[in-house]
Amino acid sequence: MIVQLIRQHRLREEYALAWLAAGAAILVLSLFGGLVNLMASLVSVTYPPTLVIVVGLLFALVIILSQSVTISGQANRLRDLAQTVALLERRLQQLEHEGDAQEAGVSS
């Protein structure tokens, strides 16, 4: 599914790497169930599925934070671009007004 989203240009490659890594981790944990039990015993978790849920939530929080940072940067760039376009439009109107005034002066 991730590869298909990349092909359709709906998911950028830098974000796809994180999702591919998460998918690979889920696949490994699914194939080797004892691995979850081993990891849970290493961090002293008594109910191993809890560890999977906590790691999943932490992954989701990191992705959300990353997306929030990206959205904030894009919003700042969009504001700057809108201000630049407004200034350029104002300057264009001034130049058109000056050109109209010069044409009116020449034709008089």
mmCIF file of N, CA and C in Angstrom:
data_model
loop_
_atom_site.group_PDB
_atom_site.id
_atom_site.type_symbol
_atom_site.label_atom_id
_atom_site.label_comp_id
_atom_site.label_asym_id
_atom_site.label_seq_id
_atom_site.Cartn_x
_atom_site.Cartn_y
_atom_site.Cartn_z
ATOM 1 N N MET A 1 0.829 -1.186 0.000
ATOM 2 C CA MET A 1 0.000 0.000 0.000
ATOM 3 C C MET A 1 0.883 1.263 0.000
ATOM 4 N N ILE A 2 1.964 1.257 0.767
ATOM 5 C CA ILE A 2 2.857 2.415 0.849
ATOM 6 C C ILE A 2 3.513 2.674 -0.501
ATOM 7 N N VAL A 3 3.962 1.611 -1.153
ATOM 8 C CA VAL A 3 4.599 1.757 -2.471
ATOM 9 C C VAL A 3 3.603 2.328 -3.474
ATOM 10 N N GLN A 4 2.367 1.885 -3.402
ATOM 11 C CA GLN A 4 1.329 2.396 -4.306
ATOM 12 C C GLN A 4 1.085 3.888 -4.076
ATOM 13 N N LEU A 5 1.069 4.321 -2.823
ATOM 14 C CA LEU A 5 0.886 5.743 -2.524
ATOM 15 C C LEU A 5 2.044 6.575 -3.068
ATOM 16 N N ILE A 6 3.247 6.029 -3.022
ATOM 17 C CA ILE A 6 4.405 6.741 -3.583
ATOM 18 C C ILE A 6 4.267 6.848 -5.095
ATOM 19 N N ARG A 7 3.882 5.760 -5.731
ATOM 20 C CA ARG A 7 3.712 5.776 -7.197
ATOM 21 C C ARG A 7 2.671 6.795 -7.646
ATOM 22 N N GLN A 8 1.628 6.952 -6.851
ATOM 23 C CA GLN A 8 0.554 7.890 -7.191
ATOM 24 C C GLN A 8 0.889 9.316 -6.765
ATOM 25 N N HIS A 9 2.095 9.520 -6.242
ATOM 26 C CA HIS A 9 2.546 10.835 -5.757
ATOM 27 C C HIS A 9 1.638 11.377 -4.662
ATOM 28 N N ARG A 10 1.106 10.477 -3.838
ATOM 29 C CA ARG A 10 0.272 10.892 -2.715
ATOM 30 C C ARG A 10 1.042 10.835 -1.408
ATOM 31 N N LEU A 11 2.249 10.227 -1.445
ATOM 32 C CA LEU A 11 3.097 10.134 -0.260
ATOM 33 C C LEU A 11 4.529 10.397 -0.691
ATOM 34 N N ARG A 12 5.171 11.340 -0.025
ATOM 35 C CA ARG A 12 6.556 11.680 -0.361
ATOM 36 C C ARG A 12 7.499 10.627 0.197
ATOM 37 N N GLU A 13 8.646 10.503 -0.471
ATOM 38 C CA GLU A 13 9.592 9.450 -0.132
ATOM 39 C C GLU A 13 10.125 9.558 1.288
ATOM 40 N N GLU A 14 10.378 10.779 1.755
ATOM 41 C CA GLU A 14 10.936 10.913 3.105
ATOM 42 C C GLU A 14 9.968 10.425 4.186
ATOM 43 N N TYR A 15 8.666 10.537 3.934
ATOM 44 C CA TYR A 15 7.692 10.032 4.889
ATOM 45 C C TYR A 15 7.484 8.532 4.692
ATOM 46 N N ALA A 16 7.637 8.082 3.489
ATOM 47 C CA ALA A 16 7.440 6.664 3.189
ATOM 48 C C ALA A 16 8.457 5.795 3.919
ATOM 49 N N LEU A 17 9.668 6.299 4.105
ATOM 50 C CA LEU A 17 10.688 5.515 4.798
ATOM 51 C C LEU A 17 10.250 5.174 6.219
ATOM 52 N N ALA A 18 9.673 6.117 6.918
ATOM 53 C CA ALA A 18 9.200 5.862 8.278
ATOM 54 C C ALA A 18 8.084 4.820 8.267
ATOM 55 N N TRP A 19 7.172 4.928 7.312
ATOM 56 C CA TRP A 19 6.067 3.974 7.256
ATOM 57 C C TRP A 19 6.548 2.593 6.822
ATOM 58 N N LEU A 20 7.514 2.532 5.919
ATOM 59 C CA LEU A 20 8.069 1.233 5.526
ATOM 60 C C LEU A 20 8.784 0.577 6.708
ATOM 61 N N ALA A 21 9.506 1.372 7.487
ATOM 62 C CA ALA A 21 10.188 0.836 8.672
ATOM 63 C C ALA A 21 9.166 0.321 9.685
ATOM 64 N N ALA A 22 8.090 1.063 9.889
ATOM 65 C CA ALA A 22 7.052 0.623 10.823
ATOM 66 C C ALA A 22 6.388 -0.664 10.329
ATOM 67 N N GLY A 23 6.125 -0.735 9.044
ATOM 68 C CA GLY A 23 5.533 -1.955 8.472
ATOM 69 C C GLY A 23 6.456 -3.147 8.612
ATOM 70 N N ALA A 24 7.751 -2.929 8.380
ATOM 71 C CA ALA A 24 8.721 -4.019 8.538
ATOM 72 C C ALA A 24 8.791 -4.471 9.993
ATOM 73 N N ALA A 25 8.755 -3.525 10.926
ATOM 74 C CA ALA A 25 8.784 -3.877 12.346
ATOM 75 C C ALA A 25 7.547 -4.687 12.728
ATOM 76 N N ILE A 26 6.405 -4.293 12.243
ATOM 77 C CA ILE A 26 5.164 -5.026 12.535
ATOM 78 C C ILE A 26 5.239 -6.432 11.951
ATOM 79 N N LEU A 27 5.781 -6.549 10.736
ATOM 80 C CA LEU A 27 5.922 -7.856 10.112
ATOM 81 C C LEU A 27 6.846 -8.755 10.923
ATOM 82 N N VAL A 28 7.981 -8.226 11.345
ATOM 83 C CA VAL A 28 8.932 -9.017 12.134
ATOM 84 C C VAL A 28 8.308 -9.449 13.453
ATOM 85 N N LEU A 29 7.629 -8.512 14.124
ATOM 86 C CA LEU A 29 6.994 -8.852 15.404
ATOM 87 C C LEU A 29 5.864 -9.862 15.217
ATOM 88 N N SER A 30 5.199 -9.822 14.085
ATOM 89 C CA SER A 30 4.130 -10.779 13.818
ATOM 90 C C SER A 30 4.690 -12.170 13.550
ATOM 91 N N LEU A 31 5.791 -12.228 12.819
ATOM 92 C CA LEU A 31 6.381 -13.520 12.479
ATOM 93 C C LEU A 31 7.075 -14.175 13.671
ATOM 94 N N PHE A 32 7.673 -13.369 14.511
ATOM 95 C CA PHE A 32 8.413 -13.881 15.658
ATOM 96 C C PHE A 32 7.757 -13.371 16.949
ATOM 97 N N GLY A 33 6.681 -14.020 17.360
ATOM 98 C CA GLY A 33 5.921 -13.601 18.537
ATOM 99 C C GLY A 33 6.732 -13.605 19.813
ATOM 100 N N GLY A 34 7.698 -14.515 19.920
ATOM 101 C CA GLY A 34 8.526 -14.574 21.109
ATOM 102 C C GLY A 34 9.390 -13.339 21.274
ATOM 103 N N LEU A 35 9.626 -12.629 20.183
ATOM 104 C CA LEU A 35 10.433 -11.407 20.231
ATOM 105 C C LEU A 35 9.761 -10.336 21.085
ATOM 106 N N VAL A 36 8.441 -10.248 21.009
ATOM 107 C CA VAL A 36 7.702 -9.282 21.830
ATOM 108 C C VAL A 36 7.858 -9.649 23.306
ATOM 109 N N ASN A 37 7.762 -10.937 23.603
ATOM 110 C CA ASN A 37 7.926 -11.381 24.999
ATOM 111 C C ASN A 37 9.339 -11.075 25.497
ATOM 112 N N LEU A 38 10.339 -11.294 24.661
ATOM 113 C CA LEU A 38 11.723 -11.012 25.049
ATOM 114 C C LEU A 38 11.921 -9.518 25.312
ATOM 115 N N MET A 39 11.410 -8.693 24.406
ATOM 116 C CA MET A 39 11.541 -7.239 24.576
ATOM 117 C C MET A 39 10.799 -6.786 25.833
ATOM 118 N N ALA A 40 9.630 -7.346 26.085
ATOM 119 C CA ALA A 40 8.851 -6.979 27.271
ATOM 120 C C ALA A 40 9.601 -7.347 28.546
ATOM 121 N N SER A 41 10.247 -8.493 28.548
ATOM 122 C CA SER A 41 10.995 -8.886 29.744
ATOM 123 C C SER A 41 12.236 -8.011 29.931
ATOM 124 N N LEU A 42 12.824 -7.522 28.833
ATOM 125 C CA LEU A 42 13.997 -6.645 28.934
ATOM 126 C C LEU A 42 13.654 -5.304 29.581
ATOM 127 N N VAL A 43 12.450 -4.803 29.337
ATOM 128 C CA VAL A 43 12.051 -3.506 29.899
ATOM 129 C C VAL A 43 11.079 -3.669 31.065
ATOM 130 N N SER A 44 10.970 -4.891 31.572
ATOM 131 C CA SER A 44 10.147 -5.208 32.759
ATOM 132 C C SER A 44 8.667 -4.883 32.581
ATOM 133 N N VAL A 45 8.128 -5.229 31.442
ATOM 134 C CA VAL A 45 6.697 -5.078 31.193
ATOM 135 C C VAL A 45 6.057 -6.446 31.408
ATOM 136 N N THR A 46 5.028 -6.501 32.247
ATOM 137 C CA THR A 46 4.433 -7.794 32.583
ATOM 138 C C THR A 46 3.460 -8.314 31.521
ATOM 139 N N TYR A 47 2.835 -7.440 30.781
ATOM 140 C CA TYR A 47 1.888 -7.848 29.738
ATOM 141 C C TYR A 47 2.443 -7.381 28.386
ATOM 142 N N PRO A 48 3.072 -8.270 27.603
ATOM 143 C CA PRO A 48 3.785 -7.891 26.379
ATOM 144 C C PRO A 48 2.990 -7.077 25.358
ATOM 145 N N PRO A 49 1.696 -7.353 25.129
ATOM 146 C CA PRO A 49 0.969 -6.513 24.166
ATOM 147 C C PRO A 49 0.955 -5.028 24.532
ATOM 148 N N THR A 50 1.079 -4.735 25.811
ATOM 149 C CA THR A 50 1.129 -3.342 26.247
ATOM 150 C C THR A 50 2.344 -2.635 25.647
ATOM 151 N N LEU A 51 3.454 -3.339 25.577
ATOM 152 C CA LEU A 51 4.665 -2.766 24.996
ATOM 153 C C LEU A 51 4.447 -2.408 23.523
ATOM 154 N N VAL A 52 3.777 -3.284 22.802
ATOM 155 C CA VAL A 52 3.496 -3.024 21.385
ATOM 156 C C VAL A 52 2.620 -1.787 21.239
ATOM 157 N N ILE A 53 1.609 -1.662 22.084
ATOM 158 C CA ILE A 53 0.709 -0.509 22.021
ATOM 159 C C ILE A 53 1.459 0.777 22.355
ATOM 160 N N VAL A 54 2.296 0.754 23.381
ATOM 161 C CA VAL A 54 3.046 1.947 23.772
ATOM 162 C C VAL A 54 4.011 2.372 22.663
ATOM 163 N N VAL A 55 4.705 1.404 22.079
ATOM 164 C CA VAL A 55 5.627 1.734 20.990
ATOM 165 C C VAL A 55 4.857 2.288 19.793
ATOM 166 N N GLY A 56 3.697 1.715 19.498
ATOM 167 C CA GLY A 56 2.863 2.226 18.403
ATOM 168 C C GLY A 56 2.396 3.648 18.658
ATOM 169 N N LEU A 57 1.992 3.928 19.883
ATOM 170 C CA LEU A 57 1.557 5.283 20.233
ATOM 171 C C LEU A 57 2.721 6.276 20.148
ATOM 172 N N LEU A 58 3.896 5.866 20.602
ATOM 173 C CA LEU A 58 5.064 6.745 20.500
ATOM 174 C C LEU A 58 5.410 7.029 19.033
ATOM 175 N N PHE A 59 5.327 6.004 18.197
ATOM 176 C CA PHE A 59 5.562 6.188 16.761
ATOM 177 C C PHE A 59 4.554 7.184 16.184
ATOM 178 N N ALA A 60 3.284 7.022 16.542
ATOM 179 C CA ALA A 60 2.246 7.927 16.048
ATOM 180 C C ALA A 60 2.498 9.356 16.515
ATOM 181 N N LEU A 61 2.919 9.517 17.764
ATOM 182 C CA LEU A 61 3.210 10.864 18.270
ATOM 183 C C LEU A 61 4.377 11.505 17.532
ATOM 184 N N VAL A 62 5.393 10.730 17.223
ATOM 185 C CA VAL A 62 6.534 11.268 16.470
ATOM 186 C C VAL A 62 6.094 11.687 15.071
ATOM 187 N N ILE A 63 5.278 10.882 14.432
ATOM 188 C CA ILE A 63 4.778 11.227 13.093
ATOM 189 C C ILE A 63 3.918 12.497 13.162
ATOM 190 N N ILE A 64 3.061 12.587 14.162
ATOM 191 C CA ILE A 64 2.209 13.774 14.313
ATOM 192 C C ILE A 64 3.048 15.025 14.554
ATOM 193 N N LEU A 65 4.056 14.912 15.410
ATOM 194 C CA LEU A 65 4.934 16.053 15.664
ATOM 195 C C LEU A 65 5.658 16.468 14.390
ATOM 196 N N SER A 66 6.170 15.497 13.654
ATOM 197 C CA SER A 66 6.868 15.787 12.401
ATOM 198 C C SER A 66 5.939 16.500 11.414
ATOM 199 N N GLN A 67 4.714 16.020 11.296
ATOM 200 C CA GLN A 67 3.756 16.638 10.386
ATOM 201 C C GLN A 67 3.369 18.041 10.855
ATOM 202 N N SER A 68 3.271 18.247 12.159
ATOM 203 C CA SER A 68 2.950 19.574 12.693
ATOM 204 C C SER A 68 4.056 20.572 12.367
ATOM 205 N N VAL A 69 5.297 20.140 12.500
ATOM 206 C CA VAL A 69 6.424 21.008 12.158
ATOM 207 C C VAL A 69 6.398 21.348 10.676
ATOM 208 N N THR A 70 6.140 20.350 9.847
ATOM 209 C CA THR A 70 6.080 20.576 8.400
ATOM 210 C C THR A 70 4.942 21.525 8.044
ATOM 211 N N ILE A 71 3.775 21.314 8.624
ATOM 212 C CA ILE A 71 2.613 22.171 8.340
ATOM 213 C C ILE A 71 2.886 23.602 8.789
ATOM 214 N N SER A 72 3.514 23.765 9.943
ATOM 215 C CA SER A 72 3.828 25.113 10.432
ATOM 216 C C SER A 72 4.782 25.826 9.484
ATOM 217 N N GLY A 73 5.792 25.122 9.020
ATOM 218 C CA GLY A 73 6.732 25.717 8.066
ATOM 219 C C GLY A 73 6.044 26.095 6.764
ATOM 220 N N GLN A 74 5.168 25.232 6.278
ATOM 221 C CA GLN A 74 4.446 25.519 5.039
ATOM 222 C C GLN A 74 3.496 26.701 5.221
ATOM 223 N N ALA A 75 2.862 26.802 6.378
ATOM 224 C CA ALA A 75 1.964 27.934 6.641
ATOM 225 C C ALA A 75 2.746 29.241 6.647
ATOM 226 N N ASN A 76 3.937 29.234 7.228
ATOM 227 C CA ASN A 76 4.783 30.437 7.218
ATOM 228 C C ASN A 76 5.193 30.803 5.802
ATOM 229 N N ARG A 77 5.577 29.802 5.015
ATOM 230 C CA ARG A 77 5.962 30.070 3.621
ATOM 231 C C ARG A 77 4.777 30.599 2.825
ATOM 232 N N LEU A 78 3.602 30.043 3.054
ATOM 233 C CA LEU A 78 2.404 30.490 2.348
ATOM 234 C C LEU A 78 2.074 31.937 2.687
ATOM 235 N N ARG A 79 2.180 32.302 3.966
ATOM 236 C CA ARG A 79 1.943 33.685 4.374
ATOM 237 C C ARG A 79 2.934 34.621 3.693
ATOM 238 N N ASP A 80 4.220 34.244 3.686
ATOM 239 C CA ASP A 80 5.242 35.072 3.044
ATOM 240 C C ASP A 80 4.979 35.225 1.550
ATOM 241 N N LEU A 81 4.574 34.142 0.894
ATOM 242 C CA LEU A 81 4.275 34.204 -0.537
ATOM 243 C C LEU A 81 3.062 35.095 -0.815
ATOM 244 N N ALA A 82 2.036 34.985 0.032
ATOM 245 C CA ALA A 82 0.846 35.822 -0.154
ATOM 246 C C ALA A 82 1.199 37.296 0.010
ATOM 247 N N GLN A 83 2.048 37.607 0.977
ATOM 248 C CA GLN A 83 2.472 38.996 1.164
ATOM 249 C C GLN A 83 3.292 39.482 -0.028
ATOM 250 N N THR A 84 4.161 38.629 -0.548
ATOM 251 C CA THR A 84 4.973 39.010 -1.709
ATOM 252 C C THR A 84 4.097 39.252 -2.934
ATOM 253 N N VAL A 85 3.113 38.375 -3.145
ATOM 254 C CA VAL A 85 2.199 38.548 -4.280
ATOM 255 C C VAL A 85 1.414 39.843 -4.135
ATOM 256 N N ALA A 86 0.957 40.154 -2.928
ATOM 257 C CA ALA A 86 0.202 41.391 -2.698
ATOM 258 C C ALA A 86 1.069 42.610 -2.995
ATOM 259 N N LEU A 87 2.325 42.577 -2.555
ATOM 260 C CA LEU A 87 3.227 43.700 -2.844
ATOM 261 C C LEU A 87 3.489 43.836 -4.346
ATOM 262 N N LEU A 88 3.674 42.717 -5.022
ATOM 263 C CA LEU A 88 3.907 42.754 -6.471
ATOM 264 C C LEU A 88 2.678 43.268 -7.224
ATOM 265 N N GLU A 89 1.488 42.839 -6.782
ATOM 266 C CA GLU A 89 0.261 43.333 -7.415
ATOM 267 C C GLU A 89 0.115 44.837 -7.208
ATOM 268 N N ARG A 90 0.432 45.314 -6.017
ATOM 269 C CA ARG A 90 0.362 46.753 -5.742
ATOM 270 C C ARG A 90 1.337 47.512 -6.622
ATOM 271 N N ARG A 91 2.549 46.981 -6.756
ATOM 272 C CA ARG A 91 3.560 47.639 -7.600
ATOM 273 C C ARG A 91 3.123 47.644 -9.064
ATOM 274 N N LEU A 92 2.512 46.556 -9.510
ATOM 275 C CA LEU A 92 2.024 46.481 -10.883
ATOM 276 C C LEU A 92 0.919 47.506 -11.116
ATOM 277 N N GLN A 93 0.026 47.655 -10.157
ATOM 278 C CA GLN A 93 -1.030 48.653 -10.284
ATOM 279 C C GLN A 93 -0.444 50.062 -10.364
ATOM 280 N N GLN A 94 0.592 50.327 -9.546
ATOM 281 C CA GLN A 94 1.245 51.633 -9.580
ATOM 282 C C GLN A 94 1.873 51.888 -10.948
ATOM 283 N N LEU A 95 2.550 50.868 -11.483
ATOM 284 C CA LEU A 95 3.189 51.034 -12.794
ATOM 285 C C LEU A 95 2.155 51.226 -13.893
ATOM 286 N N GLU A 96 1.049 50.500 -13.817
ATOM 287 C CA GLU A 96 -0.012 50.670 -14.809
ATOM 288 C C GLU A 96 -0.624 52.063 -14.702
ATOM 289 N N HIS A 97 -0.808 52.543 -13.484
ATOM 290 C CA HIS A 97 -1.359 53.876 -13.280
ATOM 291 C C HIS A 97 -0.410 54.936 -13.834
ATOM 292 N N GLU A 98 0.891 54.773 -13.582
ATOM 293 C CA GLU A 98 1.883 55.719 -14.120
ATOM 294 C C GLU A 98 1.896 55.682 -15.634
ATOM 295 N N GLY A 99 1.772 54.479 -16.222
ATOM 296 C CA GLY A 99 1.743 54.349 -17.680
ATOM 297 C C GLY A 99 0.506 55.012 -18.270
ATOM 298 N N ASP A 100 -0.641 54.859 -17.606
ATOM 299 C CA ASP A 100 -1.869 55.499 -18.074
ATOM 300 C C ASP A 100 -1.745 57.018 -17.991
ATOM 301 N N ALA A 101 -1.111 57.500 -16.917
ATOM 302 C CA ALA A 101 -0.939 58.951 -16.753
ATOM 303 C C ALA A 101 -0.005 59.497 -17.836
ATOM 304 N N GLN A 102 1.032 58.765 -18.166
ATOM 305 C CA GLN A 102 1.976 59.227 -19.200
ATOM 306 C C GLN A 102 1.299 59.223 -20.578
ATOM 307 N N GLU A 103 0.492 58.207 -20.852
ATOM 308 C CA GLU A 103 -0.215 58.161 -22.128
ATOM 309 C C GLU A 103 -1.218 59.308 -22.226
ATOM 310 N N ALA A 104 -1.872 59.630 -21.121
ATOM 311 C CA ALA A 104 -2.833 60.739 -21.130
ATOM 312 C C ALA A 104 -2.111 62.061 -21.346
ATOM 313 N N GLY A 105 -0.887 62.195 -20.777
ATOM 314 C CA GLY A 105 -0.100 63.413 -20.954
ATOM 315 C C GLY A 105 0.431 63.555 -22.370
ATOM 316 N N VAL A 106 0.797 62.453 -23.001
ATOM 317 C CA VAL A 106 1.327 62.483 -24.364
ATOM 318 C C VAL A 106 0.218 62.750 -25.375
ATOM 319 N N SER A 107 -0.951 62.220 -25.181
ATOM 320 C CA SER A 107 -2.047 62.388 -26.140
ATOM 321 C C SER A 107 -2.716 63.754 -25.997
ATOM 322 N N SER A 108 -2.474 64.501 -24.920
ATOM 323 C CA SER A 108 -3.099 65.816 -24.732
ATOM 324 C C SER A 108 -2.460 66.866 -25.578
#
